[in-house]
């Protein structure tokens, strides 16, 4: 029994040793890979780029007051259509004490002058009727009376303007009425009733009462990388896709490419503007995010090969051409001159390749 047990142990150890040796040997052998065979083809090839940006009105006008004061009434809200000259808001004037006091004093002085001129004219008129005063004196005092009346009228008008912001002779054209200066859509009303506003001056741009733009004249504004800007040109057609509108595609034409680069997080980019061609029924909103798709280069009936089989060594491109398939696949490295690429296929501009040339593709078995 003991002898049998010993024999069993030796047989088991031998089998384990041989099995381990065979396993290590099989794993140490080089595995032969089998590749898919592909061929060059003819196809239309386009190289395109995407410019990210947004939709903006060509002209966005800030409506500002012509007088300082407090908003007493707002007659429009965002989205309203206004015509040139429409009243947008009304302003209540808060006069400065010094200006108000000066205007009141001017009225008082004008009243005194008018009273004096009236008395002088009445006295001269009585003497002139009795032939005790000359006609020249009579006409001189009469003119002085008219000037005094005019001065009082101007002083009162000035007081009204300082106190109320309204001229008694031009109430419709009052500076307290803020009017639209263009025809378009109100984009924003950044003030509320009760807000203090100031007119534009040397030291301040003034308060914006509303922003108005013509929403029928829109442009796309985006930035393109410096590596692609030289491939763009003014007048080039582009297609605009608005992110908020599914399956949208609007035609546009590049009308401006910035001559100077902008530093965009360490990358040089150039601003591009494209005029959008919209139908009368098309409604877009200012500020929509959008992408402009531009075809940079295109080739008809190009001789192409899949990018997945192309290798690159610096500026050189190459593929592996099948030379023998028995007993195993053998490939030769062949260089060619590449053309444009759309990311999936690359053009073969020059090289010893044809549509019948078998090329090494992806690994299909090992």
Coordinates of C-alpha atoms in Angstrom, one line a residue:
X1 CA 0.0 0.0 0.0
X2 CA 2.8 2.3 0.9
X3 CA 4.6 1.5 -2.4
X4 CA 1.5 2.3 -4.4
X5 CA 1.1 5.6 -2.6
X6 CA 4.7 6.6 -3.4
X7 CA 4.2 5.7 -7.0
X8 CA 1.1 7.8 -7.2
X9 CA 2.9 10.8 -5.7
X10 CA 5.7 10.5 -8.2
X11 CA 3.3 10.3 -11.1
X12 CA 1.3 13.3 -9.9
X13 CA 4.5 15.4 -9.5
X14 CA 5.7 14.3 -13.0
X15 CA 2.3 15.3 -14.6
X16 CA 2.3 18.7 -12.7
X17 CA 5.9 19.4 -13.9
X18 CA 5.2 18.4 -17.5
X19 CA 1.9 20.4 -17.5
X20 CA 3.7 23.5 -16.1
X21 CA 6.4 23.2 -18.7
X22 CA 3.9 22.9 -21.6
X23 CA 1.8 25.9 -20.3
X24 CA 4.9 28.1 -20.0
X25 CA 6.1 27.0 -23.4
X26 CA 2.7 27.7 -25.1
X27 CA 2.5 31.2 -23.5
X28 CA 6.1 32.0 -24.5
X29 CA 5.4 31.4 -28.2
X30 CA 4.8 34.5 -30.3
X31 CA 1.1 34.8 -31.3
X32 CA 0.4 35.5 -34.9
X33 CA -2.0 38.3 -35.6
X34 CA -4.4 38.2 -38.5
X35 CA -5.4 41.6 -40.0
X36 CA -8.5 42.7 -42.0
X37 CA -7.7 43.7 -45.6
X38 CA -9.1 47.0 -46.9
X39 CA -8.7 48.9 -50.1
X40 CA -8.6 52.5 -51.2
X41 CA -11.8 54.0 -52.7
X42 CA -13.1 57.0 -54.6
X43 CA -15.2 59.5 -52.8
X44 CA -16.1 63.2 -52.4
X45 CA -14.1 64.6 -49.6
X46 CA -14.7 67.8 -47.5
X47 CA -12.7 69.4 -44.8
X48 CA -14.9 71.5 -42.5
X49 CA -14.7 73.3 -39.2
X50 CA -17.1 74.4 -36.5
X51 CA -17.1 78.0 -35.2
X52 CA -18.8 78.4 -31.8
X53 CA -20.5 81.7 -31.1
X54 CA -23.9 83.3 -30.6
X55 CA -26.6 85.2 -32.5
X56 CA -26.7 89.0 -32.1
X57 CA -28.6 91.9 -33.7
X58 CA -26.3 93.9 -36.0
X59 CA -27.1 97.1 -34.2
X60 CA -28.2 97.3 -30.5
X61 CA -29.1 100.8 -29.4
X62 CA -29.0 102.1 -25.9
X63 CA -31.8 104.6 -25.2
X64 CA -30.6 107.2 -22.7
X65 CA -32.4 110.2 -21.1
X66 CA -31.6 113.8 -22.1
X67 CA -32.2 115.0 -18.6
X68 CA -31.5 113.7 -15.1
X69 CA -34.3 112.8 -12.7
X70 CA -36.5 109.9 -11.5
X71 CA -38.4 107.4 -13.6
X72 CA -42.1 108.2 -13.1
X73 CA -43.6 105.8 -15.8
X74 CA -42.3 103.0 -18.1
X75 CA -44.5 102.4 -21.1
X76 CA -42.7 99.4 -22.7
X77 CA -41.3 96.0 -21.6
X78 CA -38.9 93.5 -23.1
X79 CA -40.3 92.0 -26.4
X80 CA -42.4 95.0 -27.3
X81 CA -42.0 96.5 -30.8
X82 CA -41.5 100.2 -31.0
X83 CA -41.2 102.8 -33.8
X84 CA -38.8 105.6 -34.0
X85 CA -40.2 108.4 -31.8
X86 CA -42.4 106.3 -29.6
X87 CA -42.4 107.3 -25.9
X88 CA -40.6 104.6 -23.8
X89 CA -40.6 106.3 -20.4
X90 CA -41.4 109.5 -18.5
X91 CA -39.0 111.2 -16.1
X92 CA -39.8 113.4 -13.1
X93 CA -37.3 116.1 -12.7
X94 CA -35.7 116.8 -9.3
X95 CA -34.3 120.3 -9.7
X96 CA -31.0 121.4 -8.1
X97 CA -31.6 124.0 -5.4
X98 CA -29.1 126.5 -6.9
X99 CA -30.6 126.3 -10.4
X100 CA -34.1 126.6 -9.0
X101 CA -33.2 129.6 -6.8
X102 CA -31.5 131.3 -9.8
X103 CA -34.5 130.7 -12.0
X104 CA -37.0 132.1 -9.4
X105 CA -34.8 135.2 -8.9
X106 CA -34.7 135.8 -12.6
X107 CA -38.5 135.7 -12.7
X108 CA -38.7 138.2 -9.9
X109 CA -36.2 140.5 -11.6
X110 CA -38.1 140.3 -14.9
X111 CA -41.4 141.1 -13.1
X112 CA -39.8 144.3 -11.6
X113 CA -38.4 145.2 -15.0
X114 CA -41.8 144.7 -16.6
X115 CA -43.5 146.9 -14.0
X116 CA -41.0 149.7 -14.5
X117 CA -41.2 149.5 -18.3
X118 CA -45.0 149.6 -18.1
X119 CA -45.0 152.7 -15.9
X120 CA -42.5 154.4 -18.2
X121 CA -44.5 153.6 -21.3
X122 CA -47.8 154.8 -19.7
X123 CA -46.2 158.1 -18.7
X124 CA -44.5 158.6 -22.1
X125 CA -47.8 157.7 -23.9
X126 CA -49.7 160.4 -22.0
X127 CA -47.1 163.0 -22.7
X128 CA -46.9 162.0 -26.3
X129 CA -50.7 162.4 -26.8
X130 CA -50.4 166.0 -25.4
X131 CA -47.5 166.7 -27.8
X132 CA -45.1 167.1 -24.8
X133 CA -42.9 164.1 -25.7
X134 CA -41.2 163.1 -28.9
X135 CA -42.2 160.2 -31.1
X136 CA -38.7 158.7 -30.7
X137 CA -39.1 158.6 -26.9
X138 CA -42.5 157.0 -27.3
X139 CA -41.3 154.2 -29.6
X140 CA -38.2 153.6 -27.4
X141 CA -40.3 153.1 -24.3
X142 CA -42.7 150.9 -26.2
X143 CA -39.9 148.7 -27.4
X144 CA -38.5 148.5 -23.8
X145 CA -41.9 147.3 -22.6
X146 CA -42.0 144.6 -25.2
X147 CA -38.5 143.5 -24.2
X148 CA -39.5 143.4 -20.6
X149 CA -42.6 141.2 -21.4
X150 CA -40.4 138.8 -23.5
X151 CA -37.8 138.6 -20.7
X152 CA -40.5 137.7 -18.2
X153 CA -41.9 135.0 -20.5
X154 CA -38.4 133.5 -21.0
X155 CA -37.7 133.6 -17.2
X156 CA -40.9 131.8 -16.5
X157 CA -40.2 129.2 -19.2
X158 CA -36.8 128.7 -17.8
X159 CA -38.2 128.2 -14.3
X160 CA -40.7 125.6 -15.7
X161 CA -37.8 123.7 -17.4
X162 CA -35.7 123.7 -14.2
X163 CA -38.6 122.8 -11.9
X164 CA -40.6 120.4 -14.1
X165 CA -38.3 119.6 -17.1
X166 CA -41.0 120.8 -19.5
X167 CA -41.0 123.8 -21.7
X168 CA -44.4 125.5 -21.8
X169 CA -43.9 126.2 -25.5
X170 CA -42.8 122.6 -26.5
X171 CA -44.5 120.1 -24.1
X172 CA -44.6 117.4 -26.8
X173 CA -40.8 117.6 -27.3
X174 CA -40.1 117.7 -23.6
X175 CA -36.8 116.2 -22.3
X176 CA -38.9 114.4 -19.7
X177 CA -40.3 112.1 -22.4
X178 CA -37.8 109.4 -23.3
X179 CA -38.4 108.3 -26.9
X180 CA -37.1 105.4 -29.1
X181 CA -34.4 106.6 -31.5
X182 CA -34.8 103.5 -33.8
X183 CA -37.5 101.1 -34.9
X184 CA -37.1 97.6 -33.5
X185 CA -37.8 95.3 -30.6
X186 CA -37.1 96.2 -27.0
X187 CA -34.5 93.7 -25.7
X188 CA -34.2 94.9 -22.2
X189 CA -35.5 97.6 -19.8
X190 CA -32.8 97.7 -17.0
X191 CA -34.6 100.4 -14.9
X192 CA -37.8 100.5 -12.8
X193 CA -40.3 103.2 -11.8
X194 CA -38.6 105.2 -9.1
X195 CA -35.1 104.6 -10.4
X196 CA -32.8 107.6 -10.5
X197 CA -31.3 108.3 -14.0
X198 CA -28.8 110.8 -15.3
X199 CA -28.1 112.2 -18.7
X200 CA -24.8 111.5 -20.6
X201 CA -22.0 114.0 -19.9
X202 CA -18.3 114.3 -20.1
X203 CA -17.8 112.1 -16.9
X204 CA -20.6 109.6 -17.3
X205 CA -22.2 107.6 -20.1
X206 CA -25.6 108.2 -18.7
X207 CA -28.3 105.7 -17.6
X208 CA -29.7 103.2 -20.1
X209 CA -33.5 103.3 -20.1
X210 CA -33.9 100.5 -22.7
X211 CA -32.0 98.5 -25.3
X212 CA -33.7 98.4 -28.8
X213 CA -32.5 96.4 -31.8
X214 CA -33.8 95.4 -35.3
X215 CA -34.4 91.7 -34.9
X216 CA -34.8 91.2 -38.6
X217 CA -31.1 92.0 -39.2
X218 CA -29.1 89.4 -37.2
X219 CA -25.5 88.3 -37.4
X220 CA -23.5 85.3 -36.1
X221 CA -20.4 86.2 -34.1
X222 CA -17.9 83.6 -33.1
X223 CA -14.1 82.9 -32.9
X224 CA -12.0 80.7 -35.1
X225 CA -8.5 79.2 -34.3
X226 CA -5.5 80.8 -35.9
X227 CA -4.6 77.5 -37.6
X228 CA -7.8 77.7 -39.7
X229 CA -8.4 81.5 -40.1
X230 CA -6.3 81.7 -43.3
X231 CA -8.7 79.1 -44.9
X232 CA -11.7 81.5 -44.4
X233 CA -12.5 84.4 -46.6
X234 CA -15.2 87.1 -46.8
X235 CA -18.2 86.0 -48.8
X236 CA -17.9 82.3 -47.9
X237 CA -21.2 80.5 -47.3
X238 CA -21.7 79.0 -43.8
X239 CA -24.6 77.1 -42.1
X240 CA -25.7 78.2 -38.7
X241 CA -27.1 75.7 -36.2
X242 CA -28.9 77.2 -33.1
X243 CA -28.5 75.0 -30.1
X244 CA -31.9 75.8 -28.6
X245 CA -33.7 74.9 -31.9
X246 CA -33.5 71.3 -32.9
X247 CA -32.5 70.4 -36.5
X248 CA -32.0 74.1 -37.2
X249 CA -29.9 75.2 -40.2
X250 CA -29.8 78.8 -41.3
X251 CA -27.8 80.1 -44.2
X252 CA -25.3 82.9 -43.7
X253 CA -22.3 84.6 -45.4
X254 CA -19.1 85.6 -43.7
X255 CA -18.8 89.4 -44.0
X256 CA -15.9 90.2 -41.6
X257 CA -12.8 88.4 -40.3
X258 CA -10.9 90.3 -37.6
X259 CA -7.4 91.4 -38.6
X260 CA -6.0 91.0 -35.1
X261 CA -6.0 87.9 -32.8
X262 CA -7.6 87.7 -29.4
X263 CA -6.0 85.8 -26.5
X264 CA -8.6 83.1 -25.5
X265 CA -7.1 81.3 -22.5
X266 CA -3.7 81.1 -24.1
X267 CA -5.0 80.3 -27.6
X268 CA -5.0 82.9 -30.4
X269 CA -8.4 83.2 -32.0
X270 CA -9.9 85.6 -34.6
X271 CA -13.4 87.0 -34.4
X272 CA -15.7 86.1 -37.4
X273 CA -19.0 87.8 -38.2
X274 CA -21.5 86.2 -40.6
X275 CA -24.7 87.9 -41.9
X276 CA -27.7 85.6 -41.5
X277 CA -30.2 85.2 -44.4
X278 CA -33.6 84.8 -42.7
X279 CA -37.1 84.6 -43.9
X280 CA -39.7 87.1 -42.8
X281 CA -41.4 84.5 -40.7
X282 CA -38.2 83.3 -38.9
X283 CA -38.0 84.4 -35.3
X284 CA -34.7 84.2 -33.4
X285 CA -33.8 85.6 -30.1
X286 CA -30.7 87.7 -29.3
X287 CA -28.0 85.8 -27.4
X288 CA -28.8 82.3 -28.7
X289 CA -25.8 80.0 -28.6
X290 CA -25.0 78.7 -32.1
X291 CA -22.4 76.9 -34.2
X292 CA -21.3 77.9 -37.7
X293 CA -20.3 75.0 -40.0
X294 CA -17.8 76.1 -42.7
X295 CA -16.5 73.9 -45.6
X296 CA -12.8 74.9 -45.7
X297 CA -11.8 72.6 -48.6
X298 CA -13.5 70.0 -50.9
X299 CA -12.4 67.5 -53.5
X300 CA -14.6 65.7 -56.0
X301 CA -13.9 62.0 -56.8
X302 CA -10.9 62.0 -54.4
X303 CA -8.7 58.9 -54.1
X304 CA -9.1 58.2 -50.3
X305 CA -8.2 55.7 -47.7
X306 CA -9.5 55.3 -44.1
X307 CA -7.7 57.2 -41.5
X308 CA -7.7 54.1 -39.3
X309 CA -5.1 52.4 -41.5
X310 CA -2.8 55.4 -42.0
X311 CA 0.3 56.0 -39.9
X312 CA 2.3 59.2 -39.6
X313 CA 6.0 59.7 -39.1
X314 CA 6.5 63.5 -38.8
X315 CA 5.2 65.0 -42.0
X316 CA 5.1 61.7 -43.8
X317 CA 2.1 59.4 -44.1
X318 CA 2.3 55.7 -44.7
X319 CA 0.2 52.5 -45.0
X320 CA 1.1 48.8 -44.8
X321 CA 0.5 47.0 -48.2
X322 CA -0.1 43.2 -48.2
X323 CA 2.7 41.4 -50.1
X324 CA 2.0 37.8 -49.1
X325 CA -0.7 35.9 -47.1
X326 CA 0.8 32.4 -47.0
X327 CA 1.9 30.9 -44.7
X328 CA 1.3 34.1 -42.8
X329 CA 0.4 37.7 -43.7
X330 CA 3.4 39.9 -44.6
X331 CA 3.2 43.7 -45.2
X332 CA 5.5 46.3 -46.6
X333 CA 5.5 49.9 -45.4
X334 CA 4.6 52.3 -48.3
X335 CA 4.7 56.1 -48.0
X336 CA 2.3 58.5 -49.8
X337 CA 1.5 62.2 -50.0
X338 CA -1.7 63.0 -48.1
X339 CA -4.2 65.6 -49.1
X340 CA -7.2 66.9 -47.1
X341 CA -8.9 64.8 -44.4
X342 CA -12.5 64.9 -43.0
X343 CA -11.5 62.9 -39.9
X344 CA -12.7 59.6 -41.3
X345 CA -10.9 59.4 -44.6
X346 CA -7.7 61.0 -46.0
X347 CA -6.9 61.9 -49.6
X348 CA -4.1 60.2 -51.4
X349 CA -2.6 62.9 -53.5
X350 CA 0.6 61.0 -54.6
X351 CA 1.7 57.5 -54.0
X352 CA 2.1 54.0 -55.5
X353 CA -1.4 52.9 -54.5
X354 CA -4.6 52.0 -56.4
X355 CA -8.1 50.9 -55.7
X356 CA -6.8 47.3 -56.0
X357 CA -4.0 47.7 -53.4
X358 CA -4.7 45.5 -50.4
X359 CA -3.9 47.4 -47.1
X360 CA -3.6 46.2 -43.5
X361 CA -6.6 47.1 -41.5
X362 CA -7.6 46.3 -37.9
X363 CA -6.7 43.0 -36.1
X364 CA -9.4 40.4 -36.5
X365 CA -7.8 37.5 -34.7
X366 CA -4.7 36.4 -32.8

